[in-house]
Amino acid sequence: HSLWYTEALEGVVIVCDIDGILANFNGGVVSLMWDYKIPKYAHPRDIPQWNYLTEEHESLLWNRVKQSSEFWFKLPRMPEAEGANLNKGILFCTTRAHGYNVETQTKAWLRDFGVLHPVVALCKNKVDLLKSIDNVDFIIEDKPETMLACATAGFMVYAPVYRYNAHVEHPNIKRYTLL
């Protein structure tokens, strides 16, 4: 099962989502979509539901992300994550699929955040990713569907309490509150 990133992680394996946990994706959306009348939630905890954009606005957003050479790199940090020690045993995973040099921008963002040697996995399905890694201790995730899928597959999930994911419950989901 062991993949290239398993060796780079040296022991403890924490899988950490990026958007909504370390990076404020919504802050980026607000900046990118400033000229459209859409709900502008500056912090993920304020979003009432996961998919709050119309199909038209979501399509426009992803087109703008694809046109931006630095959208992922310019995302604001989640202030709650400042000071976290992210340099050992963490695999950063994301389903980011749109944009220019997504992996390069993501690694540069993490280095700017203070991660010396970021190990990043771009994936379509986080459960499949977790199953491919030996000895996953837990995943930190905020997306409701992914939280439940990972927990149902037997993985321990730590999730921030946001309005859009507060309804998701499972014995394998542990909550933490951001200050």
PDB file of C-alpha atoms in Angstrom:
ATOM      1  CA  HIS A   1       0.000   0.000   0.000  1.00  0.00           C
ATOM      2  CA  SER A   2       2.755   2.416   0.872  1.00  0.00           C
ATOM      3  CA  LEU A   3       3.019   5.357  -1.484  1.00  0.00           C
ATOM      4  CA  TRP A   4       5.840   7.881  -1.969  1.00  0.00           C
ATOM      5  CA  TYR A   5       4.538  10.245   0.705  1.00  0.00           C
ATOM      6  CA  THR A   6       4.372   7.557   3.413  1.00  0.00           C
ATOM      7  CA  GLU A   7       8.180   7.458   3.600  1.00  0.00           C
ATOM      8  CA  ALA A   8       8.371  11.243   3.788  1.00  0.00           C
ATOM      9  CA  LEU A   9       6.103  11.350   6.839  1.00  0.00           C
ATOM     10  CA  GLU A  10       8.334   9.481   9.342  1.00  0.00           C
ATOM     11  CA  GLY A  11       5.990   7.850  11.830  1.00  0.00           C
ATOM     12  CA  VAL A  12       2.936   9.806  12.933  1.00  0.00           C
ATOM     13  CA  VAL A  13       0.569  10.314  10.032  1.00  0.00           C
ATOM     14  CA  ILE A  14      -1.907  13.155  10.234  1.00  0.00           C
ATOM     15  CA  VAL A  15      -3.752  13.981   7.044  1.00  0.00           C
ATOM     16  CA  CYS A  16      -4.740  17.632   6.942  1.00  0.00           C
ATOM     17  CA  ASP A  17      -7.124  19.318   4.557  1.00  0.00           C
ATOM     18  CA  ILE A  18      -5.994  22.812   3.576  1.00  0.00           C
ATOM     19  CA  ASP A  19      -9.012  24.937   2.600  1.00  0.00           C
ATOM     20  CA  GLY A  20     -11.177  25.769   5.596  1.00  0.00           C
ATOM     21  CA  ILE A  21      -8.538  24.433   7.989  1.00  0.00           C
ATOM     22  CA  LEU A  22      -5.320  26.358   7.225  1.00  0.00           C
ATOM     23  CA  ALA A  23      -6.275  28.512   4.234  1.00  0.00           C
ATOM     24  CA  ASN A  24      -9.330  30.726   4.096  1.00  0.00           C
ATOM     25  CA  PHE A  25     -10.751  29.698   0.720  1.00  0.00           C
ATOM     26  CA  ASN A  26     -13.768  31.924   1.305  1.00  0.00           C
ATOM     27  CA  GLY A  27     -11.551  34.965   1.764  1.00  0.00           C
ATOM     28  CA  GLY A  28     -10.151  34.163  -1.676  1.00  0.00           C
ATOM     29  CA  VAL A  29     -13.649  33.809  -3.124  1.00  0.00           C
ATOM     30  CA  VAL A  30     -14.640  37.205  -1.722  1.00  0.00           C
ATOM     31  CA  SER A  31     -11.552  38.779  -3.360  1.00  0.00           C
ATOM     32  CA  LEU A  32     -12.065  37.023  -6.683  1.00  0.00           C
ATOM     33  CA  MET A  33     -15.822  37.617  -6.904  1.00  0.00           C
ATOM     34  CA  TRP A  34     -15.894  41.179  -5.504  1.00  0.00           C
ATOM     35  CA  ASP A  35     -17.865  42.470  -8.488  1.00  0.00           C
ATOM     36  CA  TYR A  36     -20.736  39.980  -8.199  1.00  0.00           C
ATOM     37  CA  LYS A  37     -23.711  40.130  -5.901  1.00  0.00           C
ATOM     38  CA  ILE A  38     -23.132  36.892  -4.093  1.00  0.00           C
ATOM     39  CA  PRO A  39     -23.147  36.232  -0.369  1.00  0.00           C
ATOM     40  CA  LYS A  40     -19.689  37.205   0.830  1.00  0.00           C
ATOM     41  CA  TYR A  41     -18.685  35.162   3.852  1.00  0.00           C
ATOM     42  CA  ALA A  42     -15.225  36.202   4.954  1.00  0.00           C
ATOM     43  CA  HIS A  43     -14.798  33.244   7.342  1.00  0.00           C
ATOM     44  CA  PRO A  44     -15.933  29.634   6.853  1.00  0.00           C
ATOM     45  CA  ARG A  45     -17.686  29.577  10.243  1.00  0.00           C
ATOM     46  CA  ASP A  46     -20.236  32.074   8.835  1.00  0.00           C
ATOM     47  CA  ILE A  47     -21.320  29.965   5.849  1.00  0.00           C
ATOM     48  CA  PRO A  48     -24.822  28.577   6.432  1.00  0.00           C
ATOM     49  CA  GLN A  49     -24.475  25.643   4.018  1.00  0.00           C
ATOM     50  CA  TRP A  50     -21.691  24.012   2.019  1.00  0.00           C
ATOM     51  CA  ASN A  51     -22.911  24.842  -1.511  1.00  0.00           C
ATOM     52  CA  TYR A  52     -24.127  28.414  -1.209  1.00  0.00           C
ATOM     53  CA  LEU A  53     -23.234  29.642  -4.722  1.00  0.00           C
ATOM     54  CA  THR A  54     -25.559  29.252  -7.692  1.00  0.00           C
ATOM     55  CA  GLU A  55     -24.326  27.037 -10.543  1.00  0.00           C
ATOM     56  CA  GLU A  56     -23.690  30.167 -12.619  1.00  0.00           C
ATOM     57  CA  HIS A  57     -21.591  31.813  -9.903  1.00  0.00           C
ATOM     58  CA  GLU A  58     -19.716  28.597  -9.163  1.00  0.00           C
ATOM     59  CA  SER A  59     -18.864  28.191 -12.853  1.00  0.00           C
ATOM     60  CA  LEU A  60     -17.685  31.795 -13.008  1.00  0.00           C
ATOM     61  CA  LEU A  61     -15.620  31.320  -9.854  1.00  0.00           C
ATOM     62  CA  TRP A  62     -13.807  28.251 -11.217  1.00  0.00           C
ATOM     63  CA  ASN A  63     -13.183  30.029 -14.533  1.00  0.00           C
ATOM     64  CA  ARG A  64     -11.588  32.902 -12.636  1.00  0.00           C
ATOM     65  CA  VAL A  65      -9.523  30.501 -10.528  1.00  0.00           C
ATOM     66  CA  LYS A  66      -8.285  28.829 -13.731  1.00  0.00           C
ATOM     67  CA  GLN A  67      -7.274  32.233 -15.127  1.00  0.00           C
ATOM     68  CA  SER A  68      -5.402  33.258 -11.995  1.00  0.00           C
ATOM     69  CA  SER A  69      -1.740  32.313 -11.800  1.00  0.00           C
ATOM     70  CA  GLU A  70      -1.713  32.840  -8.029  1.00  0.00           C
ATOM     71  CA  PHE A  71      -5.192  32.255  -6.574  1.00  0.00           C
ATOM     72  CA  TRP A  72      -4.111  29.319  -4.395  1.00  0.00           C
ATOM     73  CA  PHE A  73      -0.904  31.050  -3.325  1.00  0.00           C
ATOM     74  CA  LYS A  74      -2.691  34.274  -2.334  1.00  0.00           C
ATOM     75  CA  LEU A  75      -5.349  32.675  -0.116  1.00  0.00           C
ATOM     76  CA  PRO A  76      -5.465  34.306   3.319  1.00  0.00           C
ATOM     77  CA  ARG A  77      -4.459  32.245   6.315  1.00  0.00           C
ATOM     78  CA  MET A  78      -6.943  31.057   8.893  1.00  0.00           C
ATOM     79  CA  PRO A  79      -5.893  33.080  11.949  1.00  0.00           C
ATOM     80  CA  GLU A  80      -6.773  30.135  14.195  1.00  0.00           C
ATOM     81  CA  ALA A  81      -4.057  28.053  12.549  1.00  0.00           C
ATOM     82  CA  GLU A  82      -1.259  30.563  13.148  1.00  0.00           C
ATOM     83  CA  GLY A  83       1.531  29.135  15.244  1.00  0.00           C
ATOM     84  CA  ALA A  84       0.633  25.495  14.599  1.00  0.00           C
ATOM     85  CA  ASN A  85       3.622  23.165  14.282  1.00  0.00           C
ATOM     86  CA  LEU A  86       3.098  21.693  10.848  1.00  0.00           C
ATOM     87  CA  ASN A  87       6.565  20.339  10.125  1.00  0.00           C
ATOM     88  CA  LYS A  88       6.422  16.660  11.085  1.00  0.00           C
ATOM     89  CA  GLY A  89       4.184  13.771  10.141  1.00  0.00           C
ATOM     90  CA  ILE A  90       1.561  15.719   8.214  1.00  0.00           C
ATOM     91  CA  LEU A  91       0.315  14.913   4.746  1.00  0.00           C
ATOM     92  CA  PHE A  92      -1.518  17.917   3.365  1.00  0.00           C
ATOM     93  CA  CYS A  93      -4.303  16.762   1.091  1.00  0.00           C
ATOM     94  CA  THR A  94      -6.635  18.712  -1.088  1.00  0.00           C
ATOM     95  CA  THR A  95      -9.171  18.144  -3.816  1.00  0.00           C
ATOM     96  CA  ARG A  96      -8.122  21.378  -5.535  1.00  0.00           C
ATOM     97  CA  ALA A  97      -8.566  20.615  -9.212  1.00  0.00           C
ATOM     98  CA  HIS A  98      -8.856  24.023 -10.839  1.00  0.00           C
ATOM     99  CA  GLY A  99      -6.186  26.533 -11.578  1.00  0.00           C
ATOM    100  CA  TYR A 100      -2.673  27.089 -12.729  1.00  0.00           C
ATOM    101  CA  ASN A 101       0.042  24.887 -11.163  1.00  0.00           C
ATOM    102  CA  VAL A 102      -2.172  23.921  -8.222  1.00  0.00           C
ATOM    103  CA  GLU A 103       0.423  21.705  -6.520  1.00  0.00           C
ATOM    104  CA  THR A 104       3.234  24.253  -6.938  1.00  0.00           C
ATOM    105  CA  GLN A 105       1.078  27.091  -5.587  1.00  0.00           C
ATOM    106  CA  THR A 106      -0.097  24.911  -2.681  1.00  0.00           C
ATOM    107  CA  LYS A 107       3.449  23.948  -1.680  1.00  0.00           C
ATOM    108  CA  ALA A 108       4.595  27.582  -1.970  1.00  0.00           C
ATOM    109  CA  TRP A 109       1.657  28.677   0.210  1.00  0.00           C
ATOM    110  CA  LEU A 110       2.541  26.060   2.833  1.00  0.00           C
ATOM    111  CA  ARG A 111       6.236  27.092   2.797  1.00  0.00           C
ATOM    112  CA  ASP A 112       5.136  30.707   3.259  1.00  0.00           C
ATOM    113  CA  PHE A 113       3.020  29.469   6.197  1.00  0.00           C
ATOM    114  CA  GLY A 114       6.162  27.986   7.758  1.00  0.00           C
ATOM    115  CA  VAL A 115       6.106  24.374   6.572  1.00  0.00           C
ATOM    116  CA  LEU A 116       9.713  23.620   5.612  1.00  0.00           C
ATOM    117  CA  HIS A 117       9.143  20.555   3.408  1.00  0.00           C
ATOM    118  CA  PRO A 118       5.435  20.233   2.634  1.00  0.00           C
ATOM    119  CA  VAL A 119       4.195  16.845   1.500  1.00  0.00           C
ATOM    120  CA  VAL A 120       1.083  17.436  -0.606  1.00  0.00           C
ATOM    121  CA  ALA A 121      -1.331  14.983  -2.191  1.00  0.00           C
ATOM    122  CA  LEU A 122      -3.852  16.222  -4.735  1.00  0.00           C
ATOM    123  CA  CYS A 123      -6.706  13.748  -4.846  1.00  0.00           C
ATOM    124  CA  LYS A 124     -10.270  13.330  -6.000  1.00  0.00           C
ATOM    125  CA  ASN A 125     -11.327  11.055  -3.151  1.00  0.00           C
ATOM    126  CA  LYS A 126      -9.873  11.433   0.339  1.00  0.00           C
ATOM    127  CA  VAL A 127     -11.139   8.049   1.543  1.00  0.00           C
ATOM    128  CA  ASP A 128      -9.158   6.350  -1.236  1.00  0.00           C
ATOM    129  CA  LEU A 129      -6.138   8.430  -0.256  1.00  0.00           C
ATOM    130  CA  LEU A 130      -6.452   7.444   3.412  1.00  0.00           C
ATOM    131  CA  LYS A 131      -6.804   3.768   2.503  1.00  0.00           C
ATOM    132  CA  SER A 132      -3.576   3.978   0.491  1.00  0.00           C
ATOM    133  CA  ILE A 133      -1.531   5.103   3.514  1.00  0.00           C
ATOM    134  CA  ASP A 134      -0.321   2.843   6.300  1.00  0.00           C
ATOM    135  CA  ASN A 135      -1.027   3.963   9.873  1.00  0.00           C
ATOM    136  CA  VAL A 136      -3.142   7.090   9.427  1.00  0.00           C
ATOM    137  CA  ASP A 137      -3.718   8.527  12.898  1.00  0.00           C
ATOM    138  CA  PHE A 138      -6.489  10.922  11.851  1.00  0.00           C
ATOM    139  CA  ILE A 139      -7.641  13.441   9.248  1.00  0.00           C
ATOM    140  CA  ILE A 140      -8.527  17.077   9.865  1.00  0.00           C
ATOM    141  CA  GLU A 141     -11.424  17.958   7.553  1.00  0.00           C
ATOM    142  CA  ASP A 142     -14.317  20.425   7.308  1.00  0.00           C
ATOM    143  CA  LYS A 143     -16.382  19.374   4.285  1.00  0.00           C
ATOM    144  CA  PRO A 144     -19.524  17.561   5.508  1.00  0.00           C
ATOM    145  CA  GLU A 145     -19.578  14.794   2.874  1.00  0.00           C
ATOM    146  CA  THR A 146     -15.868  14.060   3.273  1.00  0.00           C
ATOM    147  CA  MET A 147     -16.055  14.070   7.074  1.00  0.00           C
ATOM    148  CA  LEU A 148     -18.827  11.474   7.022  1.00  0.00           C
ATOM    149  CA  ALA A 149     -17.224   9.342   4.294  1.00  0.00           C
ATOM    150  CA  CYS A 150     -13.896   9.205   6.152  1.00  0.00           C
ATOM    151  CA  ALA A 151     -15.573   8.453   9.495  1.00  0.00           C
ATOM    152  CA  THR A 152     -17.774   5.753   7.948  1.00  0.00           C
ATOM    153  CA  ALA A 153     -14.665   4.167   6.402  1.00  0.00           C
ATOM    154  CA  GLY A 154     -13.241   3.833   9.906  1.00  0.00           C
ATOM    155  CA  PHE A 155     -10.931   6.826  10.104  1.00  0.00           C
ATOM    156  CA  MET A 156     -10.855   9.264  13.025  1.00  0.00           C
ATOM    157  CA  VAL A 157     -11.866  12.745  11.848  1.00  0.00           C
ATOM    158  CA  TYR A 158     -11.208  16.019  13.645  1.00  0.00           C
ATOM    159  CA  ALA A 159     -13.423  18.828  12.389  1.00  0.00           C
ATOM    160  CA  PRO A 160     -13.916  22.472  13.261  1.00  0.00           C
ATOM    161  CA  VAL A 161     -17.435  23.432  14.262  1.00  0.00           C
ATOM    162  CA  TYR A 162     -18.819  25.446  11.352  1.00  0.00           C
ATOM    163  CA  ARG A 163     -22.492  26.127  10.598  1.00  0.00           C
ATOM    164  CA  TYR A 164     -22.311  24.136   7.367  1.00  0.00           C
ATOM    165  CA  ASN A 165     -20.958  20.976   9.022  1.00  0.00           C
ATOM    166  CA  ALA A 166     -22.485  21.115  12.518  1.00  0.00           C
ATOM    167  CA  HIS A 167     -25.199  18.603  11.557  1.00  0.00           C
ATOM    168  CA  VAL A 168     -22.701  15.843  10.705  1.00  0.00           C
ATOM    169  CA  GLU A 169     -22.391  13.292  13.487  1.00  0.00           C
ATOM    170  CA  HIS A 170     -20.565   9.986  13.750  1.00  0.00           C
ATOM    171  CA  PRO A 171     -18.698   8.222  16.571  1.00  0.00           C
ATOM    172  CA  ASN A 172     -15.427   8.724  14.630  1.00  0.00           C
ATOM    173  CA  ILE A 173     -15.897  12.501  14.317  1.00  0.00           C
ATOM    174  CA  LYS A 174     -14.397  14.648  17.063  1.00  0.00           C
ATOM    175  CA  ARG A 175     -15.070  18.395  17.118  1.00  0.00           C
ATOM    176  CA  TYR A 176     -12.890  21.321  17.978  1.00  0.00           C
ATOM    177  CA  THR A 177     -13.926  24.922  18.338  1.00  0.00           C
ATOM    178  CA  LEU A 178     -11.908  27.679  16.780  1.00  0.00           C
ATOM    179  CA  LEU A 179     -11.391  30.706  18.989  1.00  0.00           C
TER     180      LEU A 179
END
